PDB file of C-alpha atoms in Angstrom:
ATOM      1  CA  UNK A  28     -22.959   4.350   0.625  1.00  0.00           C
ATOM      2  CA  UNK A  29     -21.058   1.114   0.260  1.00  0.00           C
ATOM      3  CA  UNK A  30     -17.507   0.870  -1.030  1.00  0.00           C
ATOM      4  CA  UNK A  31     -16.520   3.897  -3.147  1.00  0.00           C
ATOM      5  CA  UNK A  32     -13.431   2.559  -4.924  1.00  0.00           C
ATOM      6  CA  UNK A  33     -11.191  -0.515  -5.034  1.00  0.00           C
ATOM      7  CA  UNK A  34      -7.676  -0.393  -6.493  1.00  0.00           C
ATOM      8  CA  UNK A  35      -5.906  -3.697  -7.005  1.00  0.00           C
ATOM      9  CA  UNK A  36      -2.325  -2.490  -7.163  1.00  0.00           C
ATOM     10  CA  UNK A  37      -0.908  -5.980  -7.646  1.00  0.00           C
ATOM     11  CA  UNK A  38      -1.520  -9.526  -6.434  1.00  0.00           C
ATOM     12  CA  UNK A  39      -0.226  -8.603  -2.967  1.00  0.00           C
ATOM     13  CA  UNK A  40      -1.639  -5.100  -2.507  1.00  0.00           C
ATOM     14  CA  UNK A  41      -5.177  -3.682  -2.531  1.00  0.00           C
ATOM     15  CA  UNK A  42      -6.568  -0.247  -1.672  1.00  0.00           C
ATOM     16  CA  UNK A  43     -10.205   0.298  -0.685  1.00  0.00           C
ATOM     17  CA  UNK A  44     -11.860   3.695  -0.228  1.00  0.00           C
ATOM     18  CA  UNK A  45     -15.185   4.432   1.522  1.00  0.00           C
ATOM     19  CA  UNK A  46     -17.345   7.515   1.040  1.00  0.00           C
ATOM     20  CA  UNK A  47     -18.849   8.290   4.435  1.00  0.00           C
ATOM     21  CA  UNK A  48     -22.492   9.148   3.867  1.00  0.00           C
ATOM     22  CA  UNK A  49     -24.132   6.978   6.522  1.00  0.00           C
ATOM     23  CA  UNK A  50     -25.244   8.190   9.916  1.00  0.00           C
ATOM     24  CA  UNK A  51     -23.303   7.276  13.037  1.00  0.00           C
ATOM     25  CA  UNK A  52     -25.980   4.784  14.101  1.00  0.00           C
ATOM     26  CA  UNK A  53     -26.151   3.115  10.686  1.00  0.00           C
ATOM     27  CA  UNK A  54     -22.381   2.694  10.643  1.00  0.00           C
ATOM     28  CA  UNK A  55     -22.283   1.356  14.196  1.00  0.00           C
ATOM     29  CA  UNK A  56     -25.164  -1.128  13.962  1.00  0.00           C
ATOM     30  CA  UNK A  57     -23.474  -3.978  12.047  1.00  0.00           C
ATOM     31  CA  UNK A  58     -20.029  -3.596  13.657  1.00  0.00           C
ATOM     32  CA  UNK A  59     -18.669  -5.477  16.679  1.00  0.00           C
ATOM     33  CA  UNK A  60     -15.956  -3.543  18.513  1.00  0.00           C
ATOM     34  CA  UNK A  61     -13.369  -4.705  21.016  1.00  0.00           C
ATOM     35  CA  UNK A  62     -13.745  -2.963  24.409  1.00  0.00           C
ATOM     36  CA  UNK A  63     -10.626  -0.898  23.703  1.00  0.00           C
ATOM     37  CA  UNK A  64     -12.075   0.263  20.373  1.00  0.00           C
ATOM     38  CA  UNK A  65     -15.460   1.050  21.906  1.00  0.00           C
ATOM     39  CA  UNK A  66     -13.728   3.182  24.563  1.00  0.00           C
ATOM     40  CA  UNK A  67     -11.694   4.976  21.909  1.00  0.00           C
ATOM     41  CA  UNK A  68     -14.820   5.621  19.844  1.00  0.00           C
ATOM     42  CA  UNK A  69     -16.744   6.985  22.842  1.00  0.00           C
ATOM     43  CA  UNK A  70     -13.877   9.358  23.624  1.00  0.00           C
ATOM     44  CA  UNK A  71     -13.958  11.054  20.223  1.00  0.00           C
ATOM     45  CA  UNK A  72     -15.425  14.531  20.496  1.00  0.00           C
ATOM     46  CA  UNK A  73     -16.419  14.851  16.840  1.00  0.00           C
ATOM     47  CA  UNK A  74     -19.093  12.703  15.229  1.00  0.00           C
ATOM     48  CA  UNK A  75     -17.200  13.150  11.961  1.00  0.00           C
ATOM     49  CA  UNK A  76     -14.206  11.386  13.534  1.00  0.00           C
ATOM     50  CA  UNK A  77     -16.480   8.716  14.982  1.00  0.00           C
ATOM     51  CA  UNK A  78     -18.006   8.055  11.577  1.00  0.00           C
ATOM     52  CA  UNK A  79     -14.535   7.917  10.040  1.00  0.00           C
ATOM     53  CA  UNK A  80     -13.439   5.406  12.683  1.00  0.00           C
ATOM     54  CA  UNK A  81     -16.488   3.224  12.018  1.00  0.00           C
ATOM     55  CA  UNK A  82     -16.153   3.449   8.238  1.00  0.00           C
ATOM     56  CA  UNK A  83     -12.648   2.022   8.569  1.00  0.00           C
ATOM     57  CA  UNK A  84     -14.188  -1.007  10.333  1.00  0.00           C
ATOM     58  CA  UNK A  85     -16.498  -1.421   7.339  1.00  0.00           C
ATOM     59  CA  UNK A  86     -13.455  -1.333   5.068  1.00  0.00           C
ATOM     60  CA  UNK A  87     -11.822  -3.997   7.232  1.00  0.00           C
ATOM     61  CA  UNK A  88     -14.914  -6.129   6.655  1.00  0.00           C
ATOM     62  CA  UNK A  89     -14.501  -5.644   2.903  1.00  0.00           C
ATOM     63  CA  UNK A  90     -11.072  -7.242   3.303  1.00  0.00           C
ATOM     64  CA  UNK A  91     -12.543 -10.053   5.413  1.00  0.00           C
ATOM     65  CA  UNK A  92     -11.287  -8.701   8.748  1.00  0.00           C
ATOM     66  CA  UNK A  93     -12.986  -7.550  11.935  1.00  0.00           C
ATOM     67  CA  UNK A  94     -11.988  -4.995  14.545  1.00  0.00           C
ATOM     68  CA  UNK A  95     -10.559  -7.887  16.571  1.00  0.00           C
ATOM     69  CA  UNK A  96      -8.006  -8.591  13.815  1.00  0.00           C
ATOM     70  CA  UNK A  97      -6.483  -5.122  14.208  1.00  0.00           C
ATOM     71  CA  UNK A  98      -4.071  -3.869  16.853  1.00  0.00           C
ATOM     72  CA  UNK A  99      -1.718  -0.911  17.315  1.00  0.00           C
ATOM     73  CA  UNK A 100       1.913  -0.818  18.443  1.00  0.00           C
ATOM     74  CA  UNK A 101       3.549   1.671  20.817  1.00  0.00           C
ATOM     75  CA  UNK A 102       4.020   4.171  17.975  1.00  0.00           C
ATOM     76  CA  UNK A 103       0.355   4.020  17.021  1.00  0.00           C
ATOM     77  CA  UNK A 104       0.993   2.006  13.866  1.00  0.00           C
ATOM     78  CA  UNK A 105      -1.787  -0.452  12.965  1.00  0.00           C
ATOM     79  CA  UNK A 106      -1.070  -4.155  12.418  1.00  0.00           C
ATOM     80  CA  UNK A 107      -3.078  -7.194  11.415  1.00  0.00           C
ATOM     81  CA  UNK A 108      -2.877 -10.369  13.450  1.00  0.00           C
ATOM     82  CA  UNK A 109      -2.359 -12.515  10.337  1.00  0.00           C
ATOM     83  CA  UNK A 110       0.914 -10.724   9.587  1.00  0.00           C
ATOM     84  CA  UNK A 111      -0.194  -8.757   6.556  1.00  0.00           C
ATOM     85  CA  UNK A 112       0.642  -5.067   6.477  1.00  0.00           C
ATOM     86  CA  UNK A 113      -2.041  -2.397   6.780  1.00  0.00           C
ATOM     87  CA  UNK A 114      -2.318   1.370   6.746  1.00  0.00           C
ATOM     88  CA  UNK A 115      -5.415   3.439   7.510  1.00  0.00           C
ATOM     89  CA  UNK A 116      -6.592   6.973   6.769  1.00  0.00           C
ATOM     90  CA  UNK A 117      -9.713   9.084   6.991  1.00  0.00           C
ATOM     91  CA  UNK A 118     -10.379  12.715   6.119  1.00  0.00           C
ATOM     92  CA  UNK A 119     -13.775  14.364   6.410  1.00  0.00           C
ATOM     93  CA  UNK A 120     -16.077  12.249   4.208  1.00  0.00           C
ATOM     94  CA  UNK A 121     -13.630   9.642   2.931  1.00  0.00           C
ATOM     95  CA  UNK A 122     -11.644   6.845   4.521  1.00  0.00           C
ATOM     96  CA  UNK A 123      -9.147   4.418   3.058  1.00  0.00           C
ATOM     97  CA  UNK A 124      -7.348   1.193   3.921  1.00  0.00           C
ATOM     98  CA  UNK A 125      -4.444  -0.470   2.141  1.00  0.00           C
ATOM     99  CA  UNK A 126      -3.525  -4.091   2.847  1.00  0.00           C
ATOM    100  CA  UNK A 127      -0.412  -5.756   1.460  1.00  0.00           C
ATOM    101  CA  UNK A 128       2.224  -8.416   1.902  1.00  0.00           C
ATOM    102  CA  UNK A 129       4.725  -5.522   2.000  1.00  0.00           C
ATOM    103  CA  UNK A 130       5.095  -2.418   4.167  1.00  0.00           C
ATOM    104  CA  UNK A 131       2.659   0.242   2.981  1.00  0.00           C
ATOM    105  CA  UNK A 132       1.293   3.646   3.940  1.00  0.00           C
ATOM    106  CA  UNK A 133      -1.793   5.578   2.806  1.00  0.00           C
ATOM    107  CA  UNK A 134      -3.207   9.073   3.254  1.00  0.00           C
ATOM    108  CA  UNK A 135      -6.310  10.940   2.085  1.00  0.00           C
ATOM    109  CA  UNK A 136      -6.388  14.739   2.212  1.00  0.00           C
ATOM    110  CA  UNK A 137      -8.953  17.347   1.233  1.00  0.00           C
ATOM    111  CA  UNK A 138      -7.560  19.778  -1.334  1.00  0.00           C
ATOM    112  CA  UNK A 139      -7.531  23.166   0.408  1.00  0.00           C
ATOM    113  CA  UNK A 140      -5.915  26.488  -0.394  1.00  0.00           C
ATOM    114  CA  UNK A 141      -4.518  26.829   3.122  1.00  0.00           C
ATOM    115  CA  UNK A 142      -1.888  24.188   2.299  1.00  0.00           C
ATOM    116  CA  UNK A 143      -0.003  27.014   0.544  1.00  0.00           C
ATOM    117  CA  UNK A 144       0.472  28.757   3.894  1.00  0.00           C
ATOM    118  CA  UNK A 145       2.129  25.743   5.514  1.00  0.00           C
ATOM    119  CA  UNK A 146       4.098  24.537   2.482  1.00  0.00           C
ATOM    120  CA  UNK A 147       7.417  25.719   3.919  1.00  0.00           C
ATOM    121  CA  UNK A 148       6.894  23.402   6.900  1.00  0.00           C
ATOM    122  CA  UNK A 149       6.908  20.210   4.828  1.00  0.00           C
ATOM    123  CA  UNK A 150       8.532  21.147   1.503  1.00  0.00           C
ATOM    124  CA  UNK A 151      12.234  21.768   0.889  1.00  0.00           C
ATOM    125  CA  UNK A 152      13.788  20.028  -2.119  1.00  0.00           C
ATOM    126  CA  UNK A 153      10.410  19.939  -3.878  1.00  0.00           C
ATOM    127  CA  UNK A 154      10.351  23.747  -4.201  1.00  0.00           C
ATOM    128  CA  UNK A 155      12.963  23.299  -6.935  1.00  0.00           C
ATOM    129  CA  UNK A 156      10.283  22.008  -9.307  1.00  0.00           C
ATOM    130  CA  UNK A 157       7.132  23.642  -7.905  1.00  0.00           C
ATOM    131  CA  UNK A 158       5.757  26.956  -9.144  1.00  0.00           C
ATOM    132  CA  UNK A 159       3.083  28.661  -7.079  1.00  0.00           C
ATOM    133  CA  UNK A 160       1.728  30.287 -10.250  1.00  0.00           C
ATOM    134  CA  UNK A 161       0.821  26.928 -11.767  1.00  0.00           C
ATOM    135  CA  UNK A 162      -2.888  26.154 -11.890  1.00  0.00           C
ATOM    136  CA  UNK A 163      -2.299  22.801 -10.207  1.00  0.00           C
ATOM    137  CA  UNK A 164      -0.024  24.131  -7.437  1.00  0.00           C
ATOM    138  CA  UNK A 165      -2.453  23.228  -4.620  1.00  0.00           C
ATOM    139  CA  UNK A 166      -3.025  19.800  -6.120  1.00  0.00           C
ATOM    140  CA  UNK A 167       0.700  19.136  -6.335  1.00  0.00           C
ATOM    141  CA  UNK A 168       1.316  20.318  -2.774  1.00  0.00           C
ATOM    142  CA  UNK A 169      -1.480  18.025  -1.597  1.00  0.00           C
ATOM    143  CA  UNK A 170       0.105  15.087  -3.419  1.00  0.00           C
ATOM    144  CA  UNK A 171       3.475  15.817  -1.795  1.00  0.00           C
ATOM    145  CA  UNK A 172       1.901  16.055   1.652  1.00  0.00           C
ATOM    146  CA  UNK A 173      -0.014  12.815   1.080  1.00  0.00           C
ATOM    147  CA  UNK A 174       3.071  10.947  -0.082  1.00  0.00           C
ATOM    148  CA  UNK A 175       5.127  12.157   2.866  1.00  0.00           C
ATOM    149  CA  UNK A 176       2.325  11.299   5.292  1.00  0.00           C
ATOM    150  CA  UNK A 177       2.142   7.826   3.726  1.00  0.00           C
ATOM    151  CA  UNK A 178       5.882   7.341   4.153  1.00  0.00           C
ATOM    152  CA  UNK A 179       5.668   8.545   7.750  1.00  0.00           C
ATOM    153  CA  UNK A 180       2.959   5.987   8.454  1.00  0.00           C
ATOM    154  CA  UNK A 181       4.933   3.255   6.716  1.00  0.00           C
ATOM    155  CA  UNK A 182       8.126   3.966   8.641  1.00  0.00           C
ATOM    156  CA  UNK A 183       6.460   4.928  11.952  1.00  0.00           C
ATOM    157  CA  UNK A 184       9.620   6.234  13.608  1.00  0.00           C
ATOM    158  CA  UNK A 185       9.408   9.151  16.058  1.00  0.00           C
ATOM    159  CA  UNK A 186      11.652  12.044  15.086  1.00  0.00           C
ATOM    160  CA  UNK A 187      11.237  11.815  11.330  1.00  0.00           C
ATOM    161  CA  UNK A 188      10.414  15.161   9.701  1.00  0.00           C
ATOM    162  CA  UNK A 189       8.469  15.643   6.465  1.00  0.00           C
ATOM    163  CA  UNK A 190      10.713  18.503   5.364  1.00  0.00           C
ATOM    164  CA  UNK A 191      14.085  16.976   6.197  1.00  0.00           C
ATOM    165  CA  UNK A 192      13.753  13.219   5.783  1.00  0.00           C
ATOM    166  CA  UNK A 193      11.331  12.630   2.899  1.00  0.00           C
ATOM    167  CA  UNK A 194      11.975  13.580  -0.727  1.00  0.00           C
ATOM    168  CA  UNK A 195       9.441  13.423  -3.562  1.00  0.00           C
ATOM    169  CA  UNK A 196      10.989  13.533  -7.035  1.00  0.00           C
ATOM    170  CA  UNK A 197       9.398  15.632  -9.834  1.00  0.00           C
ATOM    171  CA  UNK A 198       6.108  14.295 -11.161  1.00  0.00           C
ATOM    172  CA  UNK A 199       3.250  15.071 -13.540  1.00  0.00           C
ATOM    173  CA  UNK A 200      -0.262  14.976 -12.151  1.00  0.00           C
ATOM    174  CA  UNK A 201      -1.473  12.909 -15.101  1.00  0.00           C
ATOM    175  CA  UNK A 202       1.032  10.139 -14.346  1.00  0.00           C
ATOM    176  CA  UNK A 203      -0.529   9.461 -10.927  1.00  0.00           C
ATOM    177  CA  UNK A 204       2.748   8.044  -9.649  1.00  0.00           C
ATOM    178  CA  UNK A 205       6.247   9.075  -8.664  1.00  0.00           C
ATOM    179  CA  UNK A 206       9.227   7.957  -6.634  1.00  0.00           C
ATOM    180  CA  UNK A 207       9.997   9.126  -3.117  1.00  0.00           C
ATOM    181  CA  UNK A 208      12.966   8.641  -0.824  1.00  0.00           C
ATOM    182  CA  UNK A 209      13.518   8.358   2.887  1.00  0.00           C
ATOM    183  CA  UNK A 210      16.847   9.828   3.989  1.00  0.00           C
ATOM    184  CA  UNK A 211      17.116   9.396   7.735  1.00  0.00           C
ATOM    185  CA  UNK A 212      20.018   8.688  10.079  1.00  0.00           C
ATOM    186  CA  UNK A 213      22.124   7.072   7.364  1.00  0.00           C
ATOM    187  CA  UNK A 214      19.213   5.141   5.862  1.00  0.00           C
ATOM    188  CA  UNK A 215      18.437   5.920   2.229  1.00  0.00           C
ATOM    189  CA  UNK A 216      15.544   3.990   0.751  1.00  0.00           C
ATOM    190  CA  UNK A 217      13.491   4.358  -2.419  1.00  0.00           C
ATOM    191  CA  UNK A 218       9.713   3.886  -2.565  1.00  0.00           C
ATOM    192  CA  UNK A 219       7.223   3.734  -5.393  1.00  0.00           C
ATOM    193  CA  UNK A 220       4.222   5.949  -4.676  1.00  0.00           C
ATOM    194  CA  UNK A 221       0.836   6.370  -6.351  1.00  0.00           C
ATOM    195  CA  UNK A 222      -1.827   9.057  -6.095  1.00  0.00           C
ATOM    196  CA  UNK A 223      -5.319   9.808  -7.370  1.00  0.00           C
ATOM    197  CA  UNK A 224      -7.876  12.590  -7.056  1.00  0.00           C
ATOM    198  CA  UNK A 225     -11.640  12.419  -6.524  1.00  0.00           C
ATOM    199  CA  UNK A 226     -14.340  14.863  -5.425  1.00  0.00           C
ATOM    200  CA  UNK A 227     -11.853  17.458  -4.142  1.00  0.00           C
ATOM    201  CA  UNK A 228      -9.715  14.937  -2.273  1.00  0.00           C
ATOM    202  CA  UNK A 229      -6.295  13.393  -2.930  1.00  0.00           C
ATOM    203  CA  UNK A 230      -5.319   9.864  -1.961  1.00  0.00           C
ATOM    204  CA  UNK A 231      -1.654   8.889  -1.945  1.00  0.00           C
ATOM    205  CA  UNK A 232      -0.025   5.629  -0.976  1.00  0.00           C
ATOM    206  CA  UNK A 233       3.519   4.332  -0.670  1.00  0.00           C
ATOM    207  CA  UNK A 234       4.647   0.806  -1.459  1.00  0.00           C
ATOM    208  CA  UNK A 235       7.546  -0.733   0.447  1.00  0.00           C
TER     209      UNK A 235
END
């Protein structure tokens, strides 16, 4: 399947999402990989991860980039050679890329009941407005995880903890947006965040 969804957030920021339905060989055929990328791809044990990796290269092409335009820093954060900011995600059968003139982060997660069991590992303040009896409890937890993962990718600083350093203020699912804060080592910074749901998945992204 070609591009699944395009979100033009503003004149500087665009999100593109790919639904991964192609075979590994069909995804690989039109893509040229740098030697480092080819080695990384070959080292992946799961074909699902390989297909996710390749689908991201197709998303890069949708933005007019190739694998050669992308590189990673010592913290594993992706960068584009032209200086624009990028963040990348893939989860099972979906992948996403956000490109912007500002710092950004993106995450896609499958909505799964098991997130309830690990909620205490990434939620603290947010428990004040969550209720596990609510019908959308899993959806809201998934949004919070996705937002915090997006902020983690945006900030890319070892030692930051989802539970302690990221705060997501109360939100309604229908609004598809909220505000989040980073509170880390004396730094307090506010971020606008957006989220959407599709086919049992949640995509969240943070705008610097």
